[in-house]
PDB file of C-alpha atoms in Angstrom:
ATOM      1  CA  UNK A   1       0.000   0.000   0.000  1.00  0.00           C
ATOM      2  CA  UNK A   2       2.845   2.352   0.817  1.00  0.00           C
ATOM      3  CA  UNK A   3       4.541   1.679  -2.529  1.00  0.00           C
ATOM      4  CA  UNK A   4       1.301   2.355  -4.420  1.00  0.00           C
ATOM      5  CA  UNK A   5       0.774   5.729  -2.726  1.00  0.00           C
ATOM      6  CA  UNK A   6       4.426   6.691  -3.437  1.00  0.00           C
ATOM      7  CA  UNK A   7       3.906   5.803  -7.103  1.00  0.00           C
ATOM      8  CA  UNK A   8       0.758   7.956  -7.228  1.00  0.00           C
ATOM      9  CA  UNK A   9       2.633  10.881  -5.673  1.00  0.00           C
ATOM     10  CA  UNK A  10       5.459  10.517  -8.200  1.00  0.00           C
ATOM     11  CA  UNK A  11       3.001  10.447 -11.118  1.00  0.00           C
ATOM     12  CA  UNK A  12       1.145  13.514  -9.772  1.00  0.00           C
ATOM     13  CA  UNK A  13       4.441  15.361  -9.243  1.00  0.00           C
ATOM     14  CA  UNK A  14       5.581  14.537 -12.782  1.00  0.00           C
ATOM     15  CA  UNK A  15       2.271  15.776 -14.189  1.00  0.00           C
ATOM     16  CA  UNK A  16       2.469  19.041 -12.258  1.00  0.00           C
ATOM     17  CA  UNK A  17       6.148  19.692 -12.999  1.00  0.00           C
ATOM     18  CA  UNK A  18       5.591  21.402 -16.398  1.00  0.00           C
ATOM     19  CA  UNK A  19       2.823  23.556 -14.921  1.00  0.00           C
ATOM     20  CA  UNK A  20       4.972  24.623 -11.978  1.00  0.00           C
ATOM     21  CA  UNK A  21       8.087  25.143 -14.117  1.00  0.00           C
ATOM     22  CA  UNK A  22       6.266  27.312 -16.680  1.00  0.00           C
ATOM     23  CA  UNK A  23       4.109  29.069 -14.105  1.00  0.00           C
ATOM     24  CA  UNK A  24       5.958  32.383 -14.275  1.00  0.00           C
ATOM     25  CA  UNK A  25       7.474  32.229 -17.748  1.00  0.00           C
ATOM     26  CA  UNK A  26       6.000  34.303 -20.540  1.00  0.00           C
ATOM     27  CA  UNK A  27       5.160  31.881 -23.325  1.00  0.00           C
ATOM     28  CA  UNK A  28       4.847  33.085 -26.925  1.00  0.00           C
ATOM     29  CA  UNK A  29       5.279  36.814 -26.250  1.00  0.00           C
ATOM     30  CA  UNK A  30       3.619  39.249 -28.662  1.00  0.00           C
ATOM     31  CA  UNK A  31       5.136  42.741 -28.660  1.00  0.00           C
ATOM     32  CA  UNK A  32       4.034  46.174 -29.819  1.00  0.00           C
ATOM     33  CA  UNK A  33       6.484  49.040 -29.482  1.00  0.00           C
ATOM     34  CA  UNK A  34       7.014  52.750 -30.134  1.00  0.00           C
ATOM     35  CA  UNK A  35      10.440  54.384 -30.202  1.00  0.00           C
ATOM     36  CA  UNK A  36      11.866  57.883 -29.893  1.00  0.00           C
ATOM     37  CA  UNK A  37      15.441  58.945 -30.578  1.00  0.00           C
ATOM     38  CA  UNK A  38      17.195  62.279 -30.237  1.00  0.00           C
ATOM     39  CA  UNK A  39      17.456  64.007 -33.617  1.00  0.00           C
ATOM     40  CA  UNK A  40      19.212  67.279 -32.698  1.00  0.00           C
ATOM     41  CA  UNK A  41      22.539  67.596 -30.953  1.00  0.00           C
ATOM     42  CA  UNK A  42      22.129  71.344 -30.433  1.00  0.00           C
ATOM     43  CA  UNK A  43      19.561  70.941 -27.654  1.00  0.00           C
ATOM     44  CA  UNK A  44      20.989  67.837 -25.956  1.00  0.00           C
ATOM     45  CA  UNK A  45      24.414  66.681 -24.884  1.00  0.00           C
ATOM     46  CA  UNK A  46      23.663  62.963 -25.358  1.00  0.00           C
ATOM     47  CA  UNK A  47      21.662  60.773 -27.686  1.00  0.00           C
ATOM     48  CA  UNK A  48      18.567  59.357 -25.987  1.00  0.00           C
ATOM     49  CA  UNK A  49      16.631  56.268 -27.031  1.00  0.00           C
ATOM     50  CA  UNK A  50      13.202  55.794 -25.447  1.00  0.00           C
ATOM     51  CA  UNK A  51      11.293  52.606 -26.176  1.00  0.00           C
ATOM     52  CA  UNK A  52       7.736  52.027 -24.982  1.00  0.00           C
ATOM     53  CA  UNK A  53       6.474  48.509 -25.463  1.00  0.00           C
ATOM     54  CA  UNK A  54       3.797  46.149 -24.272  1.00  0.00           C
ATOM     55  CA  UNK A  55       4.100  42.390 -24.000  1.00  0.00           C
ATOM     56  CA  UNK A  56       1.206  39.956 -24.240  1.00  0.00           C
ATOM     57  CA  UNK A  57       1.941  36.390 -23.154  1.00  0.00           C
ATOM     58  CA  UNK A  58      -0.030  33.480 -24.627  1.00  0.00           C
ATOM     59  CA  UNK A  59      -0.342  32.008 -21.141  1.00  0.00           C
ATOM     60  CA  UNK A  60      -1.784  35.296 -19.797  1.00  0.00           C
ATOM     61  CA  UNK A  61       1.118  36.031 -17.454  1.00  0.00           C
ATOM     62  CA  UNK A  62       0.963  39.532 -15.937  1.00  0.00           C
ATOM     63  CA  UNK A  63       3.237  41.666 -13.752  1.00  0.00           C
ATOM     64  CA  UNK A  64       6.508  40.329 -15.088  1.00  0.00           C
ATOM     65  CA  UNK A  65       9.848  42.027 -14.509  1.00  0.00           C
ATOM     66  CA  UNK A  66      11.940  42.693 -17.598  1.00  0.00           C
ATOM     67  CA  UNK A  67      15.522  43.808 -18.152  1.00  0.00           C
ATOM     68  CA  UNK A  68      17.136  45.176 -21.305  1.00  0.00           C
ATOM     69  CA  UNK A  69      20.627  44.624 -22.649  1.00  0.00           C
ATOM     70  CA  UNK A  70      21.830  47.293 -25.061  1.00  0.00           C
ATOM     71  CA  UNK A  71      25.444  47.395 -26.150  1.00  0.00           C
ATOM     72  CA  UNK A  72      26.639  45.626 -23.019  1.00  0.00           C
ATOM     73  CA  UNK A  73      24.671  47.879 -20.679  1.00  0.00           C
ATOM     74  CA  UNK A  74      21.874  46.281 -18.691  1.00  0.00           C
ATOM     75  CA  UNK A  75      18.938  48.336 -17.419  1.00  0.00           C
ATOM     76  CA  UNK A  76      15.591  47.394 -15.859  1.00  0.00           C
ATOM     77  CA  UNK A  77      12.471  48.090 -17.883  1.00  0.00           C
ATOM     78  CA  UNK A  78      10.171  50.500 -16.035  1.00  0.00           C
ATOM     79  CA  UNK A  79       6.548  49.427 -15.721  1.00  0.00           C
ATOM     80  CA  UNK A  80       4.056  52.060 -16.815  1.00  0.00           C
ATOM     81  CA  UNK A  81       0.346  52.011 -16.162  1.00  0.00           C
ATOM     82  CA  UNK A  82      -0.991  48.754 -17.455  1.00  0.00           C
ATOM     83  CA  UNK A  83       0.181  45.339 -16.297  1.00  0.00           C
ATOM     84  CA  UNK A  84       2.568  44.484 -19.121  1.00  0.00           C
ATOM     85  CA  UNK A  85       3.466  47.927 -20.507  1.00  0.00           C
ATOM     86  CA  UNK A  86       7.098  49.025 -20.143  1.00  0.00           C
ATOM     87  CA  UNK A  87       9.504  51.830 -20.961  1.00  0.00           C
ATOM     88  CA  UNK A  88      13.254  51.795 -21.533  1.00  0.00           C
ATOM     89  CA  UNK A  89      15.514  54.841 -21.528  1.00  0.00           C
ATOM     90  CA  UNK A  90      19.008  54.463 -22.938  1.00  0.00           C
ATOM     91  CA  UNK A  91      21.571  57.268 -23.310  1.00  0.00           C
ATOM     92  CA  UNK A  92      25.120  57.684 -24.554  1.00  0.00           C
ATOM     93  CA  UNK A  93      27.338  60.226 -26.289  1.00  0.00           C
ATOM     94  CA  UNK A  94      26.375  61.274 -29.814  1.00  0.00           C
ATOM     95  CA  UNK A  95      29.614  59.818 -31.219  1.00  0.00           C
ATOM     96  CA  UNK A  96      28.960  56.404 -29.679  1.00  0.00           C
ATOM     97  CA  UNK A  97      25.444  56.137 -31.145  1.00  0.00           C
ATOM     98  CA  UNK A  98      25.669  57.032 -34.833  1.00  0.00           C
ATOM     99  CA  UNK A  99      22.739  56.592 -37.193  1.00  0.00           C
ATOM    100  CA  UNK A 100      21.708  53.013 -37.857  1.00  0.00           C
ATOM    101  CA  UNK A 101      19.602  50.118 -36.693  1.00  0.00           C
ATOM    102  CA  UNK A 102      20.040  48.834 -33.149  1.00  0.00           C
ATOM    103  CA  UNK A 103      18.684  45.818 -31.319  1.00  0.00           C
ATOM    104  CA  UNK A 104      17.621  45.874 -27.684  1.00  0.00           C
ATOM    105  CA  UNK A 105      17.503  42.408 -26.130  1.00  0.00           C
ATOM    106  CA  UNK A 106      14.877  42.095 -23.388  1.00  0.00           C
ATOM    107  CA  UNK A 107      15.076  39.352 -20.766  1.00  0.00           C
ATOM    108  CA  UNK A 108      12.724  38.011 -18.118  1.00  0.00           C
ATOM    109  CA  UNK A 109      14.114  37.303 -14.643  1.00  0.00           C
ATOM    110  CA  UNK A 110      15.455  33.863 -15.556  1.00  0.00           C
ATOM    111  CA  UNK A 111      17.169  35.142 -18.701  1.00  0.00           C
ATOM    112  CA  UNK A 112      18.528  38.123 -16.774  1.00  0.00           C
ATOM    113  CA  UNK A 113      20.059  35.759 -14.196  1.00  0.00           C
ATOM    114  CA  UNK A 114      21.789  33.844 -17.002  1.00  0.00           C
ATOM    115  CA  UNK A 115      22.950  37.120 -18.573  1.00  0.00           C
ATOM    116  CA  UNK A 116      24.457  38.410 -15.311  1.00  0.00           C
ATOM    117  CA  UNK A 117      26.169  35.067 -14.701  1.00  0.00           C
ATOM    118  CA  UNK A 118      27.736  35.168 -18.167  1.00  0.00           C
ATOM    119  CA  UNK A 119      28.808  38.809 -17.700  1.00  0.00           C
ATOM    120  CA  UNK A 120      30.432  38.058 -14.330  1.00  0.00           C
ATOM    121  CA  UNK A 121      32.362  35.100 -15.714  1.00  0.00           C
ATOM    122  CA  UNK A 122      33.416  37.015 -18.846  1.00  0.00           C
ATOM    123  CA  UNK A 123      31.562  34.685 -21.223  1.00  0.00           C
ATOM    124  CA  UNK A 124      29.938  35.680 -24.497  1.00  0.00           C
ATOM    125  CA  UNK A 125      26.381  36.872 -23.817  1.00  0.00           C
ATOM    126  CA  UNK A 126      25.207  36.460 -27.426  1.00  0.00           C
ATOM    127  CA  UNK A 127      24.338  32.801 -26.731  1.00  0.00           C
ATOM    128  CA  UNK A 128      21.699  33.754 -24.156  1.00  0.00           C
ATOM    129  CA  UNK A 129      18.272  33.820 -25.778  1.00  0.00           C
ATOM    130  CA  UNK A 130      16.248  36.934 -24.901  1.00  0.00           C
ATOM    131  CA  UNK A 131      12.519  36.849 -24.257  1.00  0.00           C
ATOM    132  CA  UNK A 132      12.066  39.449 -27.014  1.00  0.00           C
ATOM    133  CA  UNK A 133      14.252  41.599 -29.250  1.00  0.00           C
ATOM    134  CA  UNK A 134      13.224  45.178 -30.023  1.00  0.00           C
ATOM    135  CA  UNK A 135      14.444  46.832 -33.216  1.00  0.00           C
ATOM    136  CA  UNK A 136      15.308  50.503 -32.999  1.00  0.00           C
ATOM    137  CA  UNK A 137      16.031  52.744 -36.005  1.00  0.00           C
ATOM    138  CA  UNK A 138      18.083  55.837 -35.202  1.00  0.00           C
ATOM    139  CA  UNK A 139      18.300  58.365 -38.070  1.00  0.00           C
ATOM    140  CA  UNK A 140      21.239  60.146 -36.416  1.00  0.00           C
ATOM    141  CA  UNK A 141      21.524  63.590 -34.887  1.00  0.00           C
ATOM    142  CA  UNK A 142      21.557  66.890 -36.718  1.00  0.00           C
ATOM    143  CA  UNK A 143      24.260  69.155 -35.402  1.00  0.00           C
ATOM    144  CA  UNK A 144      22.859  72.310 -36.901  1.00  0.00           C
ATOM    145  CA  UNK A 145      23.966  74.464 -39.801  1.00  0.00           C
ATOM    146  CA  UNK A 146      27.669  74.610 -40.589  1.00  0.00           C
ATOM    147  CA  UNK A 147      27.618  78.392 -40.097  1.00  0.00           C
ATOM    148  CA  UNK A 148      25.762  80.044 -37.264  1.00  0.00           C
ATOM    149  CA  UNK A 149      23.087  82.514 -38.365  1.00  0.00           C
ATOM    150  CA  UNK A 150      24.681  85.282 -36.272  1.00  0.00           C
ATOM    151  CA  UNK A 151      27.928  84.882 -38.196  1.00  0.00           C
ATOM    152  CA  UNK A 152      26.136  85.003 -41.559  1.00  0.00           C
ATOM    153  CA  UNK A 153      24.227  88.147 -40.487  1.00  0.00           C
ATOM    154  CA  UNK A 154      27.470  89.833 -39.361  1.00  0.00           C
ATOM    155  CA  UNK A 155      29.213  88.998 -42.662  1.00  0.00           C
ATOM    156  CA  UNK A 156      26.255  90.358 -44.659  1.00  0.00           C
ATOM    157  CA  UNK A 157      26.198  93.527 -42.540  1.00  0.00           C
ATOM    158  CA  UNK A 158      29.929  94.052 -43.148  1.00  0.00           C
ATOM    159  CA  UNK A 159      29.509  93.500 -46.907  1.00  0.00           C
ATOM    160  CA  UNK A 160      26.585  95.962 -47.049  1.00  0.00           C
ATOM    161  CA  UNK A 161      28.542  98.526 -45.026  1.00  0.00           C
ATOM    162  CA  UNK A 162      31.636  98.055 -47.192  1.00  0.00           C
ATOM    163  CA  UNK A 163      29.567  98.390 -50.398  1.00  0.00           C
ATOM    164  CA  UNK A 164      27.874 101.545 -49.113  1.00  0.00           C
ATOM    165  CA  UNK A 165      31.173 103.046 -47.945  1.00  0.00           C
ATOM    166  CA  UNK A 166      32.846 102.260 -51.288  1.00  0.00           C
ATOM    167  CA  UNK A 167      29.928 103.738 -53.261  1.00  0.00           C
ATOM    168  CA  UNK A 168      29.947 106.859 -51.098  1.00  0.00           C
ATOM    169  CA  UNK A 169      33.716 107.280 -51.594  1.00  0.00           C
ATOM    170  CA  UNK A 170      33.303 107.033 -55.391  1.00  0.00           C
ATOM    171  CA  UNK A 171      30.535 109.639 -55.372  1.00  0.00           C
ATOM    172  CA  UNK A 172      32.628 112.095 -53.363  1.00  0.00           C
ATOM    173  CA  UNK A 173      35.557 111.991 -55.843  1.00  0.00           C
TER     174      UNK A 173
END
């Protein structure tokens, strides 16, 4: 009788194992995202990437914690409003973020633990599969006109003055 009840417990435990193991994993994530990037270097000292995204899990998981890896920097995703809506803010110098397409790898807590472990041991982190990957297109920053408008106005004023002075000198001869 004791052996039969142990066998039943083992069978029940084996049946519940996948449910328990996948209980807090986001399965089949669907993502919608909006991005913003700095386009002018005149008004800001650094390039800023802001990504707002929402994640819908097929298994209906809510209130998950996410972390983003961007160029070797890891930041937590901030939760905004709704259950699975997040925002990422990433900054760096204009020179270090030229125009182009970038990928932001987003990890759940388990993936983040694997990422941190790999970073601490100096291993390659590219092998770690993210929960989702967000594509970000940065058109680059505009650094303004090559000549400042004040300089152009001063040069034009000098040319007008010089022309008027020269014309006046010719008339007085």
